[in-house]
Short mmCIF file of C-alpha atoms in Angstrom, two decimals:
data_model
loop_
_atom_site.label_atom_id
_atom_site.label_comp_id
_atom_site.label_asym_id
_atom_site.label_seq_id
_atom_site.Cartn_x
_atom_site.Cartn_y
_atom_site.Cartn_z
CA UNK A 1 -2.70 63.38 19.11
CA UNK A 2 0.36 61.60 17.60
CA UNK A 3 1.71 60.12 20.65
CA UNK A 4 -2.27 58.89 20.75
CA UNK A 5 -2.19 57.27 17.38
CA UNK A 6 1.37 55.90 17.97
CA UNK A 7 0.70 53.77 21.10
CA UNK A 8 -2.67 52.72 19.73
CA UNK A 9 -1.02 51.04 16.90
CA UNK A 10 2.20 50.01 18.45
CA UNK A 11 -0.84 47.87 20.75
CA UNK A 12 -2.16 46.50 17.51
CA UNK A 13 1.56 45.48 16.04
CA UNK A 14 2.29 44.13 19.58
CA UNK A 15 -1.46 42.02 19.92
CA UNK A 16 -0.52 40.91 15.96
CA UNK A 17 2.96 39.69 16.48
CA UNK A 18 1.55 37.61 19.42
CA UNK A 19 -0.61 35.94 16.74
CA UNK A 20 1.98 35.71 14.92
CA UNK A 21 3.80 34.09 16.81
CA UNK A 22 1.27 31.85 18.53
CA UNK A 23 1.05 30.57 14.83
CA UNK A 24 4.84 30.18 14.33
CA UNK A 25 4.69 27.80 17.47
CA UNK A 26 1.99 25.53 16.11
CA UNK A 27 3.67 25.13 13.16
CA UNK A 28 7.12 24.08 14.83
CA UNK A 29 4.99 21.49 16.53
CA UNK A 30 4.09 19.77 13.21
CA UNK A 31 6.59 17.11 12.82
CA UNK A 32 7.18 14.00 10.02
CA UNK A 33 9.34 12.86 12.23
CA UNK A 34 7.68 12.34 15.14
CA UNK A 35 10.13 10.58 18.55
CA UNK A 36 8.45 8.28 20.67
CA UNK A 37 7.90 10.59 23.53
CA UNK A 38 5.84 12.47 21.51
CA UNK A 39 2.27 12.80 21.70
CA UNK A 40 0.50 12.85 18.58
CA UNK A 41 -2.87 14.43 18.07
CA UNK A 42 -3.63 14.47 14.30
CA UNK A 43 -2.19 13.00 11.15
CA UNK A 44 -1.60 15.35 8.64
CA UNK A 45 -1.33 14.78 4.58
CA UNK A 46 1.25 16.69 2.91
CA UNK A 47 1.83 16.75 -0.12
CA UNK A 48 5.27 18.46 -1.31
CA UNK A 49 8.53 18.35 -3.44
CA UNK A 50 9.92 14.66 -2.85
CA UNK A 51 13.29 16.29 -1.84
CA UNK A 52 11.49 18.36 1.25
CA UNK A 53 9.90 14.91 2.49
CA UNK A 54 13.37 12.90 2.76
CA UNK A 55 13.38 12.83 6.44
CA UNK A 56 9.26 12.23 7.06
CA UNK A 57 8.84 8.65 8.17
CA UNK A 58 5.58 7.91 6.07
CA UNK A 59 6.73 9.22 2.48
CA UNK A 60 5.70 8.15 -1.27
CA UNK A 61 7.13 9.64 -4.33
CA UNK A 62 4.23 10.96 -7.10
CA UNK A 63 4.65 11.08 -11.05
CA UNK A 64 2.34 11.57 -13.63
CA UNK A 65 0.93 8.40 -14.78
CA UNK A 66 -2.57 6.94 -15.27
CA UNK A 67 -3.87 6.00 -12.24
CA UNK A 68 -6.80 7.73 -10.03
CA UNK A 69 -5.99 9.90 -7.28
CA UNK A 70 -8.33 8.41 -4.96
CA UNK A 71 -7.03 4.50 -5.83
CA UNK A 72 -3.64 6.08 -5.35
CA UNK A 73 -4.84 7.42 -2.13
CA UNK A 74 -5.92 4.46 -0.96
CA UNK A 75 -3.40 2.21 -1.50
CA UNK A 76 -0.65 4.66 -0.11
CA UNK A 77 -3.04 4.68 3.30
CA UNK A 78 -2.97 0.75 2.74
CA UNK A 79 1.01 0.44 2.64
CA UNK A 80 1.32 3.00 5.83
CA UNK A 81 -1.14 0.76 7.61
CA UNK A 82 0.88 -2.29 6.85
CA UNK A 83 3.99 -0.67 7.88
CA UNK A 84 5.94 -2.74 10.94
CA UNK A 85 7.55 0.32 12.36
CA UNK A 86 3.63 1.97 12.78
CA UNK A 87 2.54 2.02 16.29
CA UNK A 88 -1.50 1.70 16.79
CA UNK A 89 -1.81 4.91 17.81
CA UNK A 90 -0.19 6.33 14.29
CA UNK A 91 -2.27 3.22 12.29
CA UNK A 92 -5.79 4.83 14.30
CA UNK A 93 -4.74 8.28 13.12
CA UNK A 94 -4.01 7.56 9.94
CA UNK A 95 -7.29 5.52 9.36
CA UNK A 96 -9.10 8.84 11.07
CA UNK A 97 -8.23 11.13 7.71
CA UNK A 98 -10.69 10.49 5.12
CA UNK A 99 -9.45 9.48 1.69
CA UNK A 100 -11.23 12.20 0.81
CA UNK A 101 -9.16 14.38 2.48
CA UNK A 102 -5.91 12.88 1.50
CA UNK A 103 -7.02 12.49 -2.25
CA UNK A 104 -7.79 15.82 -2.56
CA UNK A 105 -4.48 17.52 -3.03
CA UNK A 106 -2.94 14.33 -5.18
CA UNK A 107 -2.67 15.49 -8.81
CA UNK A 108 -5.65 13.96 -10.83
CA UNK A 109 -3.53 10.92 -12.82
CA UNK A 110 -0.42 9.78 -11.11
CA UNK A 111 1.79 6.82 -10.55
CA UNK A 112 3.20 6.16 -7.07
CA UNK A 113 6.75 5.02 -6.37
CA UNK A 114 8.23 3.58 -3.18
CA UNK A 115 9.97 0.63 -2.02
CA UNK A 116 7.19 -0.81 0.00
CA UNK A 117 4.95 -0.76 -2.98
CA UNK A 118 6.39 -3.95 -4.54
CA UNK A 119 5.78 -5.96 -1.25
CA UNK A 120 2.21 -4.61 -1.01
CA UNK A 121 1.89 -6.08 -4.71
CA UNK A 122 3.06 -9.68 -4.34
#
């Protein structure tokens, strides 16, 4: 009855760690920087430490401030779309994520920094 109870469960470790790694795979497919071969499905916000993001190509540093997260959303979606190194295909996946989506993990008052913002001012 052991033996029994040992292979059943070794099955269950072996079906899991398929899942496992299954998921492991999808995530290593995620990319910020993605190569022009690539082909990209979905746009994904992230939002994270500044210092993990330094080698995304779409990036904007958050502090606390006083603005809105969902102004704050939109103009970051505004400066990405305006972007020269954006291909269409990134600019029509980027307008397919709903600012509600992307506001919703931006910290309720905030103040955006990056170098683009000044030219999206003027």
């Amino acid at each position: 009855a052991g033996d029994v109870a040992g292979v059943d469960s070794g099955g269950e470790d072996e079906a899991e760690g398929e899942g496992v790694s299954a998921d492991i795979d999808m995530l290593d497919s995620l990319t910020g920087q993605p190569l022009p071969e690539d082909e990209l499905l979905f746009a994904v916000p992230v939002v994270a430490p500044y210092n993990t993001l330094t080698n995304y190509k779409y990036k904007v540093k958050l502090t606390p401030g006083s603005g809105k997260r969902g102004k704050a959303a939109k103009t970051v979606l505004n400066m990405f779309l305006r972007d020269r190194s954006a291909t269409n295909h990134e600019r029509d996946l980027m307008r397919s994520v709903k600012d509600q989506n992307m506001a919703r993990n931006i910290p309720g008052k905030v103040k955006l920094s990056a170098p683009q913002l000044q030219k999206l001012k003027k």
